[in-house]
Amino acid sequence: MLIVMRTDAAASDIERVLNTIHSMGYTGHELAGSTRVAIAVTGNDGAIDPAHFENLPGVAKTIRVTQPYKLASRNGSNIRPAVKVGTSEIGGGSFAMIAGPCAIEEREQVMAAAEAVSRSGAAFFRGGAFKPRTSPYAFQGLGLDGLKLLAEVRDRYGLNIITEAMDEHGVDAVIKYADCIQIGARNMQNFSLLKYVGASDKPVLLKRGLSATLEEFLLAAEYVMSVGNAKVILCERGIRTFGNHARNTLDLSIVPAVQRVSHLPIIVDPSHGTGHNYMVTPLARAAAAVGADGLIVEVHPHPERALCDGAQALTTDQFLDLARQLTTLLRALGPDAVAASTSSMSEQ
Ligand code: PEP
Ligand code: MN
């Protein structure tokens, strides 16, 4: 941390700050500028709470140098390792495609979607058995029966399964049937749930909260990792803004921003990020171009009949077309495109 003193700070103010630093077990270094003094703090392991200094006389401002997240940070390494999910992996320079319906509704729907996802060459299938719905009267998901259908998809198509858990019971069930636990946007700051999945060894797909900052997002990942589960994949799914032409504002700028400070893979969800079928393919292409580690896309064989999020679902044909476009795009971008910002990485 850097503590910047006011231009009119007295010598006793500087002394008080240095003593406070010393009493915390750290070392203060006085840096004299032409008009004011700044004091650098060293010897601290983690971030220091600026509240210790902000209200001391003579202090103009504090500047944080150490990030509050440790395990999720890059820690000066150029390596952004992949996270193994089932028989495949996400991150590490490859581009992961996860696709499937918003909700598991019935066998025919699931298998038709899975057939198309498998045919596209994707390695991952998504689908909610436990659905976080805004209305308690809306379809809540098939629960255990939905998980069993997902397990059938894995057996039949060899696809790795990603599905949401909304509470501890759901986590226990998802662990039995799936390859990756999805923590939804609404639960990104459900800290007890984060610690619960952190105690498992299943990979966790952590979606960004509806209004989460980058730091809040990474601290949520840190919760999972701090309990011992390092297999976290981040997902940008749009945030709430004043814009109302789309369901959410898909914040693609967070992809390079995350890649600059964290080693965790980050994928993009253009379905929830836009809410409209016609926007999904363009934003999926944009996510690939921006260097995302992959995509999660909603696909339904009959979007007009979907029990959840039909407006944003791609038909199976549209999805297969998107997959073809992405193959061409990723080839044109070249092998460095995924996580391109890593090569020009500058230390945080
Ligand atoms: C979903 O993936 O179906 C979902 C509910 O996503 P989110 O938590 O991002 O809204
Ligand atoms: Mn959905």
GROMACS .gro file of C-alpha atoms and ligand atoms in nm:
model
  359
    1MET     CA    1   0.000   0.000   0.000
    2LEU     CA    2   0.103   0.354  -0.069
    3ILE     CA    3  -0.015   0.627   0.167
    4VAL     CA    4  -0.009   0.970   0.008
    5MET     CA    5   0.015   1.259   0.257
    6ARG     CA    6  -0.147   1.599   0.209
    7THR     CA    7   0.082   1.884   0.097
    8ASP     CA    8   0.020   2.055   0.432
    9ALA     CA    9   0.080   1.742   0.642
   10ALA     CA   10   0.289   1.813   0.951
   11ALA     CA   11   0.600   1.613   1.041
   12SER     CA   12   0.402   1.474   1.336
   13ASP     CA   13   0.133   1.343   1.092
   14ILE     CA   14   0.401   1.156   0.897
   15GLU     CA   15   0.544   1.024   1.222
   16ARG     CA   16   0.198   0.901   1.331
   17VAL     CA   17   0.149   0.711   1.005
   18LEU     CA   18   0.495   0.551   1.032
   19ASN     CA   19   0.421   0.449   1.392
   20THR     CA   20   0.086   0.297   1.292
   21ILE     CA   21   0.259   0.095   1.020
   22HIS     CA   22   0.522  -0.017   1.268
   23SER     CA   23   0.261  -0.119   1.527
   24MET     CA   24   0.104  -0.345   1.265
   25GLY     CA   25   0.434  -0.527   1.219
   26TYR     CA   26   0.514  -0.374   0.879
   27THR     CA   27   0.776  -0.131   0.756
   28GLY     CA   28   0.703   0.220   0.634
   29HIS     CA   29   0.929   0.389   0.378
   30GLU     CA   30   0.908   0.765   0.348
   31LEU     CA   31   0.927   0.882  -0.013
   32ALA     CA   32   0.975   1.257  -0.041
   33GLY     CA   33   0.820   1.418  -0.350
   34SER     CA   34   0.858   1.780  -0.458
   35THR     CA   35   0.532   1.889  -0.291
   36ARG     CA   36   0.431   1.605  -0.065
   37VAL     CA   37   0.542   1.286   0.102
   38ALA     CA   38   0.420   0.936   0.021
   39ILE     CA   39   0.478   0.638   0.249
   40ALA     CA   40   0.518   0.290   0.105
   41VAL     CA   41   0.431  -0.008   0.323
   42THR     CA   42   0.625  -0.332   0.291
   43GLY     CA   43   0.640  -0.656   0.485
   44ASN     CA   44   0.268  -0.731   0.450
   45ASP     CA   45   0.158  -1.070   0.317
   46GLY     CA   46  -0.185  -0.970   0.200
   47ALA     CA   47  -0.382  -0.656   0.131
   48ILE     CA   48  -0.400  -0.398   0.411
   49ASP     CA   49  -0.732  -0.241   0.499
   50PRO     CA   50  -0.704   0.129   0.399
   51ALA     CA   51  -0.938   0.213   0.687
   52HIS     CA   52  -0.635   0.198   0.919
   53PHE     CA   53  -0.491   0.509   0.755
   54GLU     CA   54  -0.764   0.690   0.566
   55ASN     CA   55  -0.883   0.899   0.861
   56LEU     CA   56  -0.546   0.980   1.016
   57PRO     CA   57  -0.458   1.352   1.014
   58GLY     CA   58  -0.254   1.459   0.713
   59VAL     CA   59  -0.344   1.158   0.496
   60ALA     CA   60  -0.469   1.253   0.148
   61LYS     CA   61  -0.539   0.906   0.011
   62THR     CA   62  -0.429   0.544   0.013
   63ILE     CA   63  -0.339   0.343  -0.297
   64ARG     CA   64  -0.365  -0.033  -0.283
   65VAL     CA   65  -0.086  -0.230  -0.444
   66THR     CA   66  -0.157  -0.584  -0.324
   67GLN     CA   67  -0.478  -0.746  -0.452
   68PRO     CA   68  -0.712  -0.885  -0.185
   69TYR     CA   69  -0.739  -1.215  -0.373
   70LYS     CA   70  -0.433  -1.438  -0.362
   71LEU     CA   71  -0.513  -1.782  -0.496
   72ALA     CA   72  -0.712  -1.640  -0.786
   73SER     CA   73  -0.439  -1.395  -0.880
   74ARG     CA   74  -0.167  -1.455  -1.136
   75ASN     CA   75   0.104  -1.403  -0.881
   76GLY     CA   76   0.348  -1.292  -1.143
   77SER     CA   77   0.316  -1.611  -1.344
   78ASN     CA   78   0.269  -1.614  -1.718
   79ILE     CA   79   0.096  -1.950  -1.699
   80ARG     CA   80  -0.282  -1.975  -1.708
   81PRO     CA   81  -0.335  -2.346  -1.656
   82ALA     CA   82  -0.635  -2.539  -1.786
   83VAL     CA   83  -0.899  -2.675  -1.551
   84LYS     CA   84  -0.982  -3.039  -1.612
   85VAL     CA   85  -1.355  -3.100  -1.647
   86GLY     CA   86  -1.454  -3.463  -1.696
   87THR     CA   87  -1.259  -3.600  -1.989
   88SER     CA   88  -1.173  -3.259  -2.132
   89GLU     CA   89  -1.048  -2.924  -2.008
   90ILE     CA   90  -1.129  -2.555  -2.007
   91GLY     CA   91  -0.860  -2.290  -2.044
   92GLY     CA   92  -0.491  -2.342  -2.106
   93GLY     CA   93  -0.508  -2.209  -2.461
   94SER     CA   94  -0.791  -2.419  -2.600
   95PHE     CA   95  -1.140  -2.285  -2.674
   96ALA     CA   96  -1.416  -2.465  -2.484
   97MET     CA   97  -1.770  -2.487  -2.615
   98ILE     CA   98  -2.045  -2.563  -2.363
   99ALA     CA   99  -2.398  -2.581  -2.499
  100GLY     CA  100  -2.741  -2.715  -2.420
  101PRO     CA  101  -3.084  -2.603  -2.309
  102CYS     CA  102  -3.149  -2.360  -2.029
  103ALA     CA  103  -3.352  -2.621  -1.844
  104ILE     CA  104  -3.380  -2.996  -1.873
  105GLU     CA  105  -3.747  -3.042  -1.966
  106GLU     CA  106  -3.796  -3.393  -2.101
  107ARG     CA  107  -3.598  -3.674  -2.269
  108GLU     CA  108  -3.675  -3.588  -2.631
  109GLN     CA  109  -3.576  -3.222  -2.585
  110VAL     CA  110  -3.254  -3.310  -2.404
  111MET     CA  111  -3.145  -3.579  -2.650
  112ALA     CA  112  -3.218  -3.362  -2.956
  113ALA     CA  113  -3.009  -3.081  -2.809
  114ALA     CA  114  -2.733  -3.321  -2.705
  115GLU     CA  115  -2.719  -3.478  -3.050
  116ALA     CA  116  -2.659  -3.137  -3.208
  117VAL     CA  117  -2.406  -3.033  -2.944
  118SER     CA  118  -2.217  -3.358  -2.992
  119ARG     CA  119  -2.228  -3.320  -3.373
  120SER     CA  120  -2.081  -2.970  -3.345
  121GLY     CA  121  -1.766  -3.112  -3.190
  122ALA     CA  122  -1.829  -2.946  -2.853
  123ALA     CA  123  -1.705  -3.133  -2.548
  124PHE     CA  124  -1.948  -2.999  -2.287
  125PHE     CA  125  -2.323  -3.011  -2.234
  126ARG     CA  126  -2.518  -2.774  -2.012
  127GLY     CA  127  -2.874  -2.787  -1.879
  128GLY     CA  128  -3.038  -2.687  -1.553
  129ALA     CA  129  -3.212  -2.940  -1.333
  130PHE     CA  130  -3.244  -2.685  -1.053
  131LYS     CA  131  -3.352  -2.350  -1.196
  132PRO     CA  132  -3.319  -2.015  -1.019
  133ARG     CA  133  -3.641  -1.850  -1.145
  134THR     CA  134  -3.745  -1.496  -1.069
  135SER     CA  135  -4.102  -1.613  -1.008
  136PRO     CA  136  -4.181  -1.897  -0.769
  137TYR     CA  137  -4.463  -1.996  -1.008
  138ALA     CA  138  -4.229  -2.048  -1.305
  139PHE     CA  139  -4.091  -2.393  -1.397
  140GLN     CA  140  -3.834  -2.476  -1.132
  141GLY     CA  141  -3.661  -2.767  -1.308
  142LEU     CA  142  -3.695  -3.144  -1.292
  143GLY     CA  143  -3.453  -3.186  -1.002
  144LEU     CA  144  -3.311  -3.536  -0.967
  145ASP     CA  145  -3.492  -3.661  -1.280
  146GLY     CA  146  -3.317  -3.386  -1.473
  147LEU     CA  147  -2.977  -3.492  -1.339
  148LYS     CA  148  -3.049  -3.850  -1.444
  149LEU     CA  149  -3.125  -3.735  -1.798
  150LEU     CA  150  -2.796  -3.543  -1.799
  151ALA     CA  151  -2.613  -3.857  -1.690
  152GLU     CA  152  -2.777  -4.035  -1.985
  153VAL     CA  153  -2.643  -3.766  -2.216
  154ARG     CA  154  -2.293  -3.831  -2.089
  155ASP     CA  155  -2.328  -4.206  -2.141
  156ARG     CA  156  -2.476  -4.171  -2.486
  157TYR     CA  157  -2.270  -3.886  -2.632
  158GLY     CA  158  -1.958  -3.871  -2.417
  159LEU     CA  159  -2.028  -3.506  -2.339
  160ASN     CA  160  -1.906  -3.364  -2.008
  161ILE     CA  161  -2.191  -3.230  -1.799
  162ILE     CA  162  -2.219  -2.886  -1.639
  163THR     CA  163  -2.526  -2.809  -1.432
  164GLU     CA  164  -2.629  -2.562  -1.164
  165ALA     CA  165  -2.664  -2.622  -0.793
  166MET     CA  166  -2.850  -2.363  -0.589
  167ASP     CA  167  -2.796  -2.500  -0.239
  168GLU     CA  168  -2.601  -2.762  -0.045
  169HIS     CA  169  -2.848  -3.043  -0.122
  170GLY     CA  170  -2.824  -2.955  -0.489
  171VAL     CA  171  -2.445  -2.966  -0.473
  172ASP     CA  172  -2.451  -3.316  -0.324
  173ALA     CA  173  -2.681  -3.433  -0.603
  174VAL     CA  174  -2.493  -3.255  -0.883
  175ILE     CA  175  -2.164  -3.406  -0.765
  176LYS     CA  176  -2.307  -3.754  -0.816
  177TYR     CA  177  -2.429  -3.698  -1.171
  178ALA     CA  178  -2.229  -3.419  -1.332
  179ASP     CA  179  -1.870  -3.318  -1.411
  180CYS     CA  180  -1.888  -2.952  -1.310
  181ILE     CA  181  -2.099  -2.756  -1.062
  182GLN     CA  182  -2.240  -2.431  -1.194
  183ILE     CA  183  -2.287  -2.154  -0.939
  184GLY     CA  184  -2.535  -1.910  -1.086
  185ALA     CA  185  -2.514  -1.533  -1.099
  186ARG     CA  186  -2.765  -1.496  -0.816
  187ASN     CA  187  -2.551  -1.711  -0.589
  188MET     CA  188  -2.212  -1.557  -0.669
  189GLN     CA  189  -2.202  -1.405  -0.323
  190ASN     CA  190  -2.368  -1.692  -0.138
  191PHE     CA  191  -2.054  -1.739   0.067
  192SER     CA  192  -2.162  -2.052   0.253
  193LEU     CA  193  -2.246  -2.218  -0.080
  194LEU     CA  194  -1.909  -2.109  -0.223
  195LYS     CA  195  -1.731  -2.268   0.072
  196TYR     CA  196  -1.940  -2.581   0.035
  197VAL     CA  197  -1.838  -2.631  -0.329
  198GLY     CA  198  -1.486  -2.535  -0.227
  199ALA     CA  199  -1.479  -2.840  -0.003
  200SER     CA  200  -1.554  -3.069  -0.298
  201ASP     CA  201  -1.309  -3.158  -0.571
  202LYS     CA  202  -1.550  -3.102  -0.862
  203PRO     CA  203  -1.471  -2.816  -1.097
  204VAL     CA  204  -1.686  -2.507  -1.039
  205LEU     CA  205  -1.822  -2.281  -1.311
  206LEU     CA  206  -1.872  -1.951  -1.130
  207LYS     CA  207  -2.099  -1.701  -1.303
  208ARG     CA  208  -2.053  -1.329  -1.246
  209GLY     CA  209  -2.313  -1.171  -1.017
  210LEU     CA  210  -2.571  -0.937  -1.167
  211SER     CA  211  -2.382  -0.630  -1.056
  212ALA     CA  212  -2.047  -0.771  -0.943
  213THR     CA  213  -1.725  -0.579  -0.989
  214LEU     CA  214  -1.415  -0.761  -1.110
  215GLU     CA  215  -1.282  -0.764  -0.754
  216GLU     CA  216  -1.605  -0.907  -0.609
  217PHE     CA  217  -1.605  -1.172  -0.883
  218LEU     CA  218  -1.248  -1.278  -0.806
  219LEU     CA  219  -1.309  -1.273  -0.432
  220ALA     CA  220  -1.603  -1.510  -0.487
  221ALA     CA  221  -1.360  -1.741  -0.671
  222GLU     CA  222  -1.119  -1.695  -0.382
  223TYR     CA  223  -1.386  -1.825  -0.143
  224VAL     CA  224  -1.402  -2.152  -0.338
  225MET     CA  225  -1.025  -2.176  -0.370
  226SER     CA  226  -0.952  -2.083  -0.009
  227VAL     CA  227  -1.122  -2.403   0.107
  228GLY     CA  228  -0.905  -2.613  -0.121
  229ASN     CA  229  -1.077  -2.636  -0.458
  230ALA     CA  230  -0.860  -2.465  -0.719
  231LYS     CA  231  -1.070  -2.584  -1.013
  232VAL     CA  232  -1.262  -2.264  -1.079
  233ILE     CA  233  -1.377  -2.140  -1.419
  234LEU     CA  234  -1.519  -1.788  -1.439
  235CYS     CA  235  -1.811  -1.691  -1.659
  236GLU     CA  236  -1.914  -1.344  -1.776
  237ARG     CA  237  -2.292  -1.348  -1.829
  238GLY     CA  238  -2.382  -0.983  -1.851
  239ILE     CA  239  -2.453  -0.727  -1.585
  240ARG     CA  240  -2.739  -0.488  -1.508
  241THR     CA  241  -2.700  -0.144  -1.658
  242PHE     CA  242  -2.940   0.129  -1.773
  243GLY     CA  243  -2.943  -0.025  -2.123
  244ASN     CA  244  -3.275  -0.196  -2.197
  245HIS     CA  245  -3.225  -0.314  -2.554
  246ALA     CA  246  -3.084  -0.640  -2.418
  247ARG     CA  247  -3.158  -0.852  -2.111
  248ASN     CA  248  -2.816  -0.763  -1.967
  249THR     CA  249  -2.510  -0.576  -2.084
  250LEU     CA  250  -2.250  -0.832  -2.186
  251ASP     CA  251  -1.926  -0.694  -2.047
  252LEU     CA  252  -1.661  -0.835  -2.278
  253SER     CA  253  -1.402  -0.598  -2.138
  254ILE     CA  254  -1.387  -0.812  -1.828
  255VAL     CA  255  -1.223  -1.093  -2.027
  256PRO     CA  256  -0.884  -0.924  -2.080
  257ALA     CA  257  -0.923  -0.755  -1.741
  258VAL     CA  258  -0.953  -1.094  -1.568
  259GLN     CA  259  -0.677  -1.246  -1.778
  260ARG     CA  260  -0.444  -0.967  -1.674
  261VAL     CA  261  -0.482  -1.027  -1.302
  262SER     CA  262  -0.597  -1.390  -1.268
  263HIS     CA  263  -0.481  -1.728  -1.395
  264LEU     CA  264  -0.838  -1.863  -1.395
  265PRO     CA  265  -1.005  -1.942  -1.729
  266ILE     CA  266  -1.290  -1.708  -1.821
  267ILE     CA  267  -1.567  -1.804  -2.059
  268VAL     CA  268  -1.859  -1.596  -2.191
  269ASP     CA  269  -2.236  -1.657  -2.189
  270PRO     CA  270  -2.385  -1.460  -2.479
  271SER     CA  271  -2.729  -1.613  -2.412
  272HIS     CA  272  -2.798  -1.463  -2.069
  273GLY     CA  273  -2.571  -1.174  -2.166
  274THR     CA  274  -2.817  -1.060  -2.434
  275GLY     CA  275  -3.147  -1.242  -2.384
  276HIS     CA  276  -3.224  -1.230  -2.758
  277ASN     CA  277  -3.173  -1.504  -3.013
  278TYR     CA  278  -3.054  -1.258  -3.282
  279MET     CA  279  -2.778  -1.120  -3.060
  280VAL     CA  280  -2.631  -1.452  -2.946
  281THR     CA  281  -2.425  -1.541  -3.255
  282PRO     CA  282  -2.271  -1.193  -3.304
  283LEU     CA  283  -2.176  -1.168  -2.937
  284ALA     CA  284  -2.044  -1.525  -2.936
  285ARG     CA  285  -1.812  -1.429  -3.221
  286ALA     CA  286  -1.708  -1.117  -3.033
  287ALA     CA  287  -1.630  -1.323  -2.722
  288ALA     CA  288  -1.405  -1.553  -2.925
  289ALA     CA  289  -1.232  -1.252  -3.080
  290VAL     CA  290  -1.175  -1.086  -2.743
  291GLY     CA  291  -0.981  -1.391  -2.627
  292ALA     CA  292  -1.232  -1.573  -2.403
  293ASP     CA  293  -1.140  -1.927  -2.302
  294GLY     CA  294  -1.474  -2.053  -2.427
  295LEU     CA  295  -1.849  -2.004  -2.450
  296ILE     CA  296  -2.161  -2.134  -2.281
  297VAL     CA  297  -2.461  -2.112  -2.514
  298GLU     CA  298  -2.826  -2.207  -2.476
  299VAL     CA  299  -2.964  -2.436  -2.746
  300HIS     CA  300  -3.317  -2.576  -2.774
  301PRO     CA  301  -3.464  -2.797  -3.047
  302HIS     CA  302  -3.789  -2.594  -3.024
  303PRO     CA  303  -3.721  -2.255  -2.862
  304GLU     CA  304  -4.085  -2.154  -2.906
  305ARG     CA  305  -4.185  -2.433  -2.668
  306ALA     CA  306  -3.907  -2.383  -2.412
  307LEU     CA  307  -4.014  -2.369  -2.048
  308CYS     CA  308  -3.731  -2.129  -1.970
  309ASP     CA  309  -3.534  -1.867  -2.168
  310GLY     CA  310  -3.680  -1.958  -2.509
  311ALA     CA  311  -3.622  -1.604  -2.643
  312GLN     CA  312  -3.245  -1.641  -2.617
  313ALA     CA  313  -3.212  -2.005  -2.723
  314LEU     CA  314  -3.048  -2.090  -3.054
  315THR     CA  315  -3.214  -2.360  -3.260
  316THR     CA  316  -2.998  -2.665  -3.319
  317ASP     CA  317  -2.934  -2.548  -3.678
  318GLN     CA  318  -2.837  -2.200  -3.563
  319PHE     CA  319  -2.602  -2.352  -3.306
  320LEU     CA  320  -2.435  -2.577  -3.564
  321ASP     CA  321  -2.391  -2.273  -3.786
  322LEU     CA  322  -2.234  -2.079  -3.496
  323ALA     CA  323  -1.996  -2.368  -3.428
  324ARG     CA  324  -1.887  -2.361  -3.794
  325GLN     CA  325  -1.836  -1.986  -3.784
  326LEU     CA  326  -1.627  -2.015  -3.469
  327THR     CA  327  -1.405  -2.282  -3.622
  328THR     CA  328  -1.327  -2.045  -3.909
  329LEU     CA  329  -1.288  -1.745  -3.681
  330LEU     CA  330  -1.058  -1.919  -3.433
  331ARG     CA  331  -0.844  -2.052  -3.718
  332ALA     CA  332  -0.814  -1.701  -3.862
  333LEU     CA  333  -0.727  -1.555  -3.523
  334GLY     CA  334  -0.452  -1.811  -3.474
  335PRO     CA  335  -0.334  -2.001  -3.170
  336ASP     CA  336  -0.246  -1.691  -2.970
  337ALA     CA  337  -0.596  -1.547  -2.988
  338VAL     CA  338  -0.728  -1.736  -2.688
  339ALA     CA  339  -0.619  -1.540  -2.389
  340ALA     CA  340  -0.417  -1.313  -2.619
  341SER     CA  341  -0.375  -1.064  -2.340
  342THR     CA  342  -0.152  -1.307  -2.155
  343SER     CA  343   0.133  -1.261  -2.399
  344SER     CA  344   0.140  -0.888  -2.341
  345MET     CA  345   0.091  -0.937  -1.976
  346SER     CA  346   0.228  -0.680  -1.743
  347GLU     CA  347   0.256  -0.758  -1.378
  348GLN     CA  348  -0.030  -0.639  -1.158
  349PEP     C1  349  -2.826  -2.042  -1.654
  349PEP     O1  350  -2.710  -2.061  -1.693
  349PEP     O2  351  -2.923  -2.106  -1.694
  349PEP     C2  352  -2.850  -1.932  -1.559
  349PEP     C3  353  -2.959  -1.927  -1.482
  349PEP     O3  354  -2.752  -1.839  -1.561
  349PEP     P1  355  -2.727  -1.709  -1.467
  349PEP     O4  356  -2.702  -1.760  -1.331
  349PEP     O5  357  -2.608  -1.647  -1.533
  349PEP     O6  358  -2.851  -1.624  -1.478
  350MN      MN  359  -3.115  -1.977  -1.895
   0.00000   0.00000   0.00000
